[in-house]
Short mmCIF file of C-alpha atoms in Angstrom, two decimals:
data_model
loop_
_atom_site.label_atom_id
_atom_site.label_comp_id
_atom_site.label_asym_id
_atom_site.label_seq_id
_atom_site.Cartn_x
_atom_site.Cartn_y
_atom_site.Cartn_z
CA MET A 980 106.99 139.60 109.23
CA VAL A 981 108.61 137.72 106.26
CA GLU A 982 108.35 139.50 102.55
CA TRP A 983 107.62 136.37 101.12
CA SER A 984 107.40 138.34 97.62
CA THR A 985 110.90 138.97 97.57
CA TYR A 986 111.59 135.08 96.87
CA MET A 987 109.73 134.96 93.87
CA TYR A 988 110.99 133.41 90.58
CA LYS A 989 109.99 134.92 87.34
CA ASP A 990 111.09 131.92 85.00
CA ILE A 991 109.93 128.64 86.91
CA TYR A 992 106.73 128.18 84.94
CA CYS A 993 105.27 126.10 81.96
CA ARG A 994 103.05 127.26 79.05
CA ASP A 995 99.67 125.34 77.97
CA SER A 996 101.23 124.78 74.82
CA GLU A 997 104.23 122.89 76.18
CA LYS A 998 104.59 118.81 76.42
CA VAL A 999 104.16 117.61 79.66
CA VAL A 1000 107.08 115.68 79.64
CA GLU A 1001 109.13 119.04 79.08
CA CYS A 1002 107.24 120.21 82.12
CA ILE A 1003 108.26 117.50 84.25
CA SER A 1004 111.94 117.68 83.08
CA LYS A 1005 111.62 121.27 83.98
CA ALA A 1006 109.87 120.44 87.53
CA TYR A 1007 112.64 118.09 88.21
CA ASP A 1008 115.81 120.57 87.79
CA TYR A 1009 114.21 122.34 90.90
CA SER A 1010 112.80 119.34 92.82
CA LEU A 1011 109.01 120.46 92.57
CA LEU A 1012 105.86 118.47 92.12
CA HIS A 1013 103.82 121.60 90.99
CA MET A 1014 104.73 124.06 87.99
CA PRO A 1015 102.63 127.26 87.50
CA LEU A 1016 100.66 126.88 84.21
CA VAL A 1017 100.37 129.96 82.20
CA LYS A 1018 98.43 130.88 78.98
CA GLU A 1019 99.35 134.02 77.11
CA ASP A 1020 100.44 135.52 80.67
CA LYS A 1021 97.70 134.68 82.77
CA LEU A 1022 97.96 132.09 85.42
CA LEU A 1023 95.78 129.18 84.83
CA GLY A 1024 96.66 127.15 88.11
CA LEU A 1025 99.48 124.22 88.92
CA VAL A 1026 100.56 121.17 87.12
CA ASP A 1027 99.94 118.60 89.86
CA PHE A 1028 102.25 115.76 89.53
CA TYR A 1029 100.27 113.90 92.15
CA LYS A 1030 97.30 114.06 89.79
CA LEU A 1031 99.33 113.13 86.94
CA ALA A 1032 100.35 110.11 89.07
CA GLY A 1033 97.06 108.72 89.09
CA ILE A 1034 96.03 108.88 85.56
CA LEU A 1035 99.47 107.82 84.19
CA SER A 1036 98.62 103.99 83.55
CA ILE A 1037 95.50 105.65 81.56
CA VAL A 1038 97.28 107.87 79.66
CA LYS A 1039 100.33 105.77 79.28
CA ASP A 1040 100.34 105.38 75.32
CA LYS A 1041 99.72 108.83 74.66
CA PHE A 1042 102.18 110.21 77.72
CA PRO A 1043 104.98 111.48 75.18
CA GLU A 1044 102.94 113.54 72.96
CA LEU A 1045 100.52 115.10 75.62
CA ARG A 1046 100.56 118.77 76.12
CA CYS A 1047 99.72 120.63 79.21
CA ARG A 1048 96.54 121.77 77.72
CA ASP A 1049 95.72 118.01 77.36
CA ILE A 1050 95.68 117.27 80.97
CA LEU A 1051 93.70 120.64 82.20
CA ARG A 1052 90.87 118.40 83.31
CA PHE A 1053 92.55 115.84 84.99
CA SER A 1054 96.26 117.22 86.26
CA VAL A 1055 95.68 120.92 86.66
CA SER A 1056 94.92 122.21 90.58
CA HIS A 1057 93.22 125.58 89.56
CA VAL A 1058 95.07 127.20 93.02
CA SER A 1059 97.19 130.27 93.30
CA VAL A 1060 98.00 132.98 95.73
CA LYS A 1061 97.72 136.75 94.88
CA GLN A 1062 100.91 138.85 95.37
CA ARG A 1063 99.41 140.86 98.04
CA ALA A 1064 98.08 137.84 100.18
CA GLY A 1065 99.29 137.58 103.84
CA PHE A 1066 102.06 135.54 104.89
CA SER A 1067 99.92 133.05 106.82
CA THR A 1068 97.45 132.72 103.79
CA LEU A 1069 100.36 131.61 101.60
CA ILE A 1070 101.68 129.05 104.05
CA SER A 1071 98.36 127.53 104.92
CA THR A 1072 97.57 127.37 101.02
CA ILE A 1073 100.79 125.37 100.58
CA VAL A 1074 100.18 122.78 103.47
CA ASN A 1075 96.60 122.37 103.00
CA GLY A 1076 97.38 121.51 99.15
CA LYS A 1077 100.78 119.91 100.10
CA TYR A 1078 101.97 122.03 97.39
CA THR A 1079 105.81 122.23 96.57
CA SER A 1080 105.41 125.41 94.91
CA LEU A 1081 102.65 127.83 94.06
CA GLY A 1082 101.77 130.59 91.29
CA VAL A 1083 101.51 134.01 92.08
CA LYS A 1084 99.24 136.40 90.24
CA SER A 1085 98.22 140.21 90.33
CA ASP A 1086 94.60 141.28 90.79
CA PRO A 1087 93.84 141.06 86.96
CA GLY A 1088 95.13 137.32 87.19
CA ASP A 1089 98.50 137.93 85.24
CA PHE A 1090 101.19 135.60 86.54
CA THR A 1091 104.12 137.55 88.36
CA GLY A 1092 106.30 134.13 89.62
CA THR A 1093 106.70 131.09 91.30
CA ILE A 1094 107.17 130.66 95.27
CA MET A 1095 108.75 127.39 96.48
CA ALA A 1096 107.96 125.76 99.74
CA SER A 1097 111.64 125.02 100.22
CA ASP A 1098 112.75 128.78 100.18
CA ILE A 1099 109.74 129.76 102.47
CA ALA A 1100 110.84 126.90 105.18
CA SER A 1101 114.45 128.02 104.87
CA VAL A 1102 113.39 131.28 105.47
CA LEU A 1103 111.49 130.82 108.44
CA VAL A 1104 114.10 128.42 110.25
CA ASN A 1105 116.48 130.95 109.76
CA SER A 1106 114.21 134.29 111.11
CA GLU A 1107 111.78 132.86 113.55
CA GLU A 1108 112.94 132.57 116.97
CA TYR A 1109 110.95 129.50 117.77
CA PHE A 1110 112.67 127.77 115.19
CA ARG A 1111 116.35 128.19 116.54
CA ASP A 1112 116.21 125.52 119.26
CA LEU A 1113 113.90 123.17 117.60
CA ARG A 1114 115.62 119.44 116.55
CA VAL A 1115 114.70 117.32 113.71
CA ARG A 1116 112.31 115.23 116.14
CA ASP A 1117 110.17 118.16 116.81
CA VAL A 1118 108.92 118.58 113.34
CA TYR A 1119 109.93 115.78 110.69
CA SER A 1120 106.74 113.50 109.93
CA ARG A 1121 106.55 109.82 111.44
CA ARG A 1122 104.00 108.96 108.95
CA VAL A 1123 105.87 107.34 105.83
CA GLY A 1124 104.42 104.79 103.57
CA ILE A 1125 106.91 102.07 103.36
CA ILE A 1126 106.84 99.32 100.56
CA SER A 1127 108.77 96.45 99.34
CA ASP A 1128 111.55 96.68 96.78
CA ARG A 1129 109.16 94.52 94.32
CA PHE A 1130 106.19 96.53 94.91
CA PRO A 1131 104.62 97.08 91.49
CA LEU A 1132 104.87 100.69 90.54
CA THR A 1133 101.27 101.06 89.26
CA ASP A 1134 100.17 100.50 92.87
CA ILE A 1135 102.66 102.95 93.70
CA LEU A 1136 101.57 105.65 91.97
CA ARG A 1137 97.88 105.12 93.50
CA ILE A 1138 99.52 105.34 96.96
CA ILE A 1139 101.56 108.61 96.19
CA ALA A 1140 98.25 110.45 94.37
CA LYS A 1141 96.14 109.23 97.28
CA ARG A 1142 98.37 110.48 100.11
CA ARG A 1143 100.18 113.24 98.23
CA GLN A 1144 103.37 111.89 99.70
CA PRO A 1145 106.25 112.67 97.92
CA CYS A 1146 108.75 109.52 98.82
CA LEU A 1147 108.11 106.23 100.13
CA ILE A 1148 110.50 104.49 101.96
CA VAL A 1149 111.39 101.18 100.12
CA PHE A 1150 112.26 97.75 102.22
CA ASP A 1151 114.07 94.79 101.12
CA GLY A 1152 112.97 92.47 103.47
CA HIS A 1153 116.28 92.73 105.89
CA ASP A 1154 116.94 96.66 105.94
CA VAL A 1155 115.75 99.99 104.34
CA SER A 1156 117.34 99.84 100.79
CA GLY A 1157 116.64 103.48 99.91
CA ILE A 1158 113.44 105.98 98.72
CA LEU A 1159 111.48 106.12 96.02
CA CYS A 1160 110.43 109.74 95.13
CA LEU A 1161 107.32 110.60 92.56
CA SER A 1162 109.67 113.27 90.82
CA ASP A 1163 112.22 110.45 90.17
CA VAL A 1164 109.62 108.02 88.63
CA LEU A 1165 108.03 110.58 86.31
CA TYR A 1166 111.23 112.10 85.19
CA LEU A 1167 112.72 108.58 84.51
CA ILE A 1168 109.48 107.32 82.97
CA SER A 1169 109.74 110.93 80.43
CA GLN A 1170 113.21 109.87 79.48
CA PHE A 1171 112.67 106.00 78.28
CA GLU A 1172 112.92 106.00 74.65
CA VAL A 1173 111.77 102.65 74.61
CA LYS A 1174 110.08 101.42 77.64
CA PRO A 1175 108.52 98.23 79.16
CA PRO A 1176 104.79 98.50 80.04
CA ILE A 1177 104.24 100.27 83.53
CA GLU A 1178 102.34 97.42 84.78
CA ARG A 1179 105.72 95.51 84.67
CA MET A 1180 107.87 98.11 86.37
CA TYR A 1181 108.55 97.76 90.13
CA ALA A 1182 109.68 99.70 92.88
CA ASP A 1183 113.52 98.29 92.79
CA GLU A 1184 114.00 100.21 89.59
CA PHE A 1185 113.36 103.62 90.55
CA LEU A 1186 115.20 103.28 94.33
CA LYS A 1187 117.76 105.84 95.52
CA GLU A 1188 119.66 106.46 98.20
CA PRO A 1189 118.79 109.52 100.44
CA VAL A 1190 120.37 111.88 102.80
CA ARG A 1191 120.06 110.26 106.14
CA VAL A 1192 119.92 112.67 109.45
CA ASN A 1193 119.76 112.18 113.05
CA ALA A 1194 116.53 112.83 114.75
CA ASN A 1195 118.57 115.26 117.56
CA THR A 1196 120.13 117.61 114.58
CA MET A 1197 119.39 121.04 114.97
CA LEU A 1198 116.79 122.37 112.24
CA THR A 1199 119.18 125.09 111.38
CA ASP A 1200 122.21 122.44 110.47
CA ASN A 1201 123.12 123.19 106.97
CA THR A 1202 122.72 119.56 105.95
CA VAL A 1203 118.84 120.32 107.04
CA LEU A 1204 118.28 123.62 105.32
CA LYS A 1205 120.05 121.96 102.12
CA GLY A 1206 117.59 119.30 102.28
CA PHE A 1207 114.42 121.02 102.13
CA LYS A 1208 114.26 120.47 98.53
CA GLU A 1209 114.27 116.90 98.96
CA PRO A 1210 112.99 114.63 101.56
CA LEU A 1211 115.57 113.79 104.38
CA LEU A 1212 115.44 110.20 105.83
CA ILE A 1213 115.48 110.30 109.66
CA ILE A 1214 117.13 108.38 111.82
CA GLU A 1215 116.18 107.91 115.60
CA ASP A 1216 117.20 105.35 118.39
CA ASN A 1217 119.04 104.15 115.28
CA GLU A 1218 116.40 103.12 113.12
CA VAL A 1219 114.54 104.87 110.01
CA SER A 1220 111.78 106.79 111.76
CA GLY A 1221 110.23 108.98 109.08
CA MET A 1222 110.88 111.63 106.71
CA LEU A 1223 111.70 115.18 107.09
CA THR A 1224 110.28 117.57 104.26
CA ALA A 1225 109.84 121.57 103.78
CA LEU A 1226 105.86 120.94 104.19
CA ASP A 1227 106.56 119.53 107.93
CA VAL A 1228 108.23 122.69 108.82
CA LEU A 1229 105.54 125.23 107.38
CA ASP A 1230 102.61 122.97 109.30
CA TYR A 1231 104.79 122.91 112.17
CA ALA A 1232 104.69 126.82 112.12
CA ILE A 1233 100.85 126.78 111.11
CA SER A 1234 100.32 124.80 114.76
CA LYS A 1235 102.74 127.08 116.32
CA SER A 1236 100.71 130.18 115.27
CA LEU A 1237 97.29 128.41 116.08
CA ARG A 1238 98.56 127.29 119.79
CA SER A 1239 99.78 130.92 120.40
CA LYS A 1240 96.46 132.67 119.83
#
């Protein structure tokens, strides 16, 4: 049994009075797409950047001045996990919502810390015997969106929000030119002092080169373990065939548990 509560962080959260752009910057430092939201030491839920992506084109002019309390109705998921919850409850909550982190609360509802999906995935791979002989090909997700490098950002945000998928593979017509990740998009937009309208931004303006891993690599490989914080691009039969995230590992753990019952 993994003592998951020992992996909590006490200082990773946003307050309802903080600006949304400050929350985005804080989440970006930890490669998160969710941040616990706290008001007077009470845990309200998670600032959900997938939801924020879905409404960004609507709030674009007000975006720099928005505070977390201004988006409570639109971009906060009222979800958390109790400090005494079982490990299976923790990972099923994370996987069902595709959360990159969860806020942990005491029975009275006080915020006690933040637990990251990437940390839980690393702990599982290092501690559970059934992961030790697995390779990347056994776990990674092959259902990943592919877009062209001139795909409009507004359409990209809608796709990401609907699929709750952290990154999309970008194709330039001849080869994969990189990936586009929601965390990078939101962070860069939040940092622009002068920026063009979102409607005139395209995928190639937010590209980054991902870490590529062969599908035959062991899950316990250091490159894979370090990559749980950001999606890894997976190469199988000399072609890009999908991505690996911490959520893929947790999803496998749940399916393994169900098969063993």
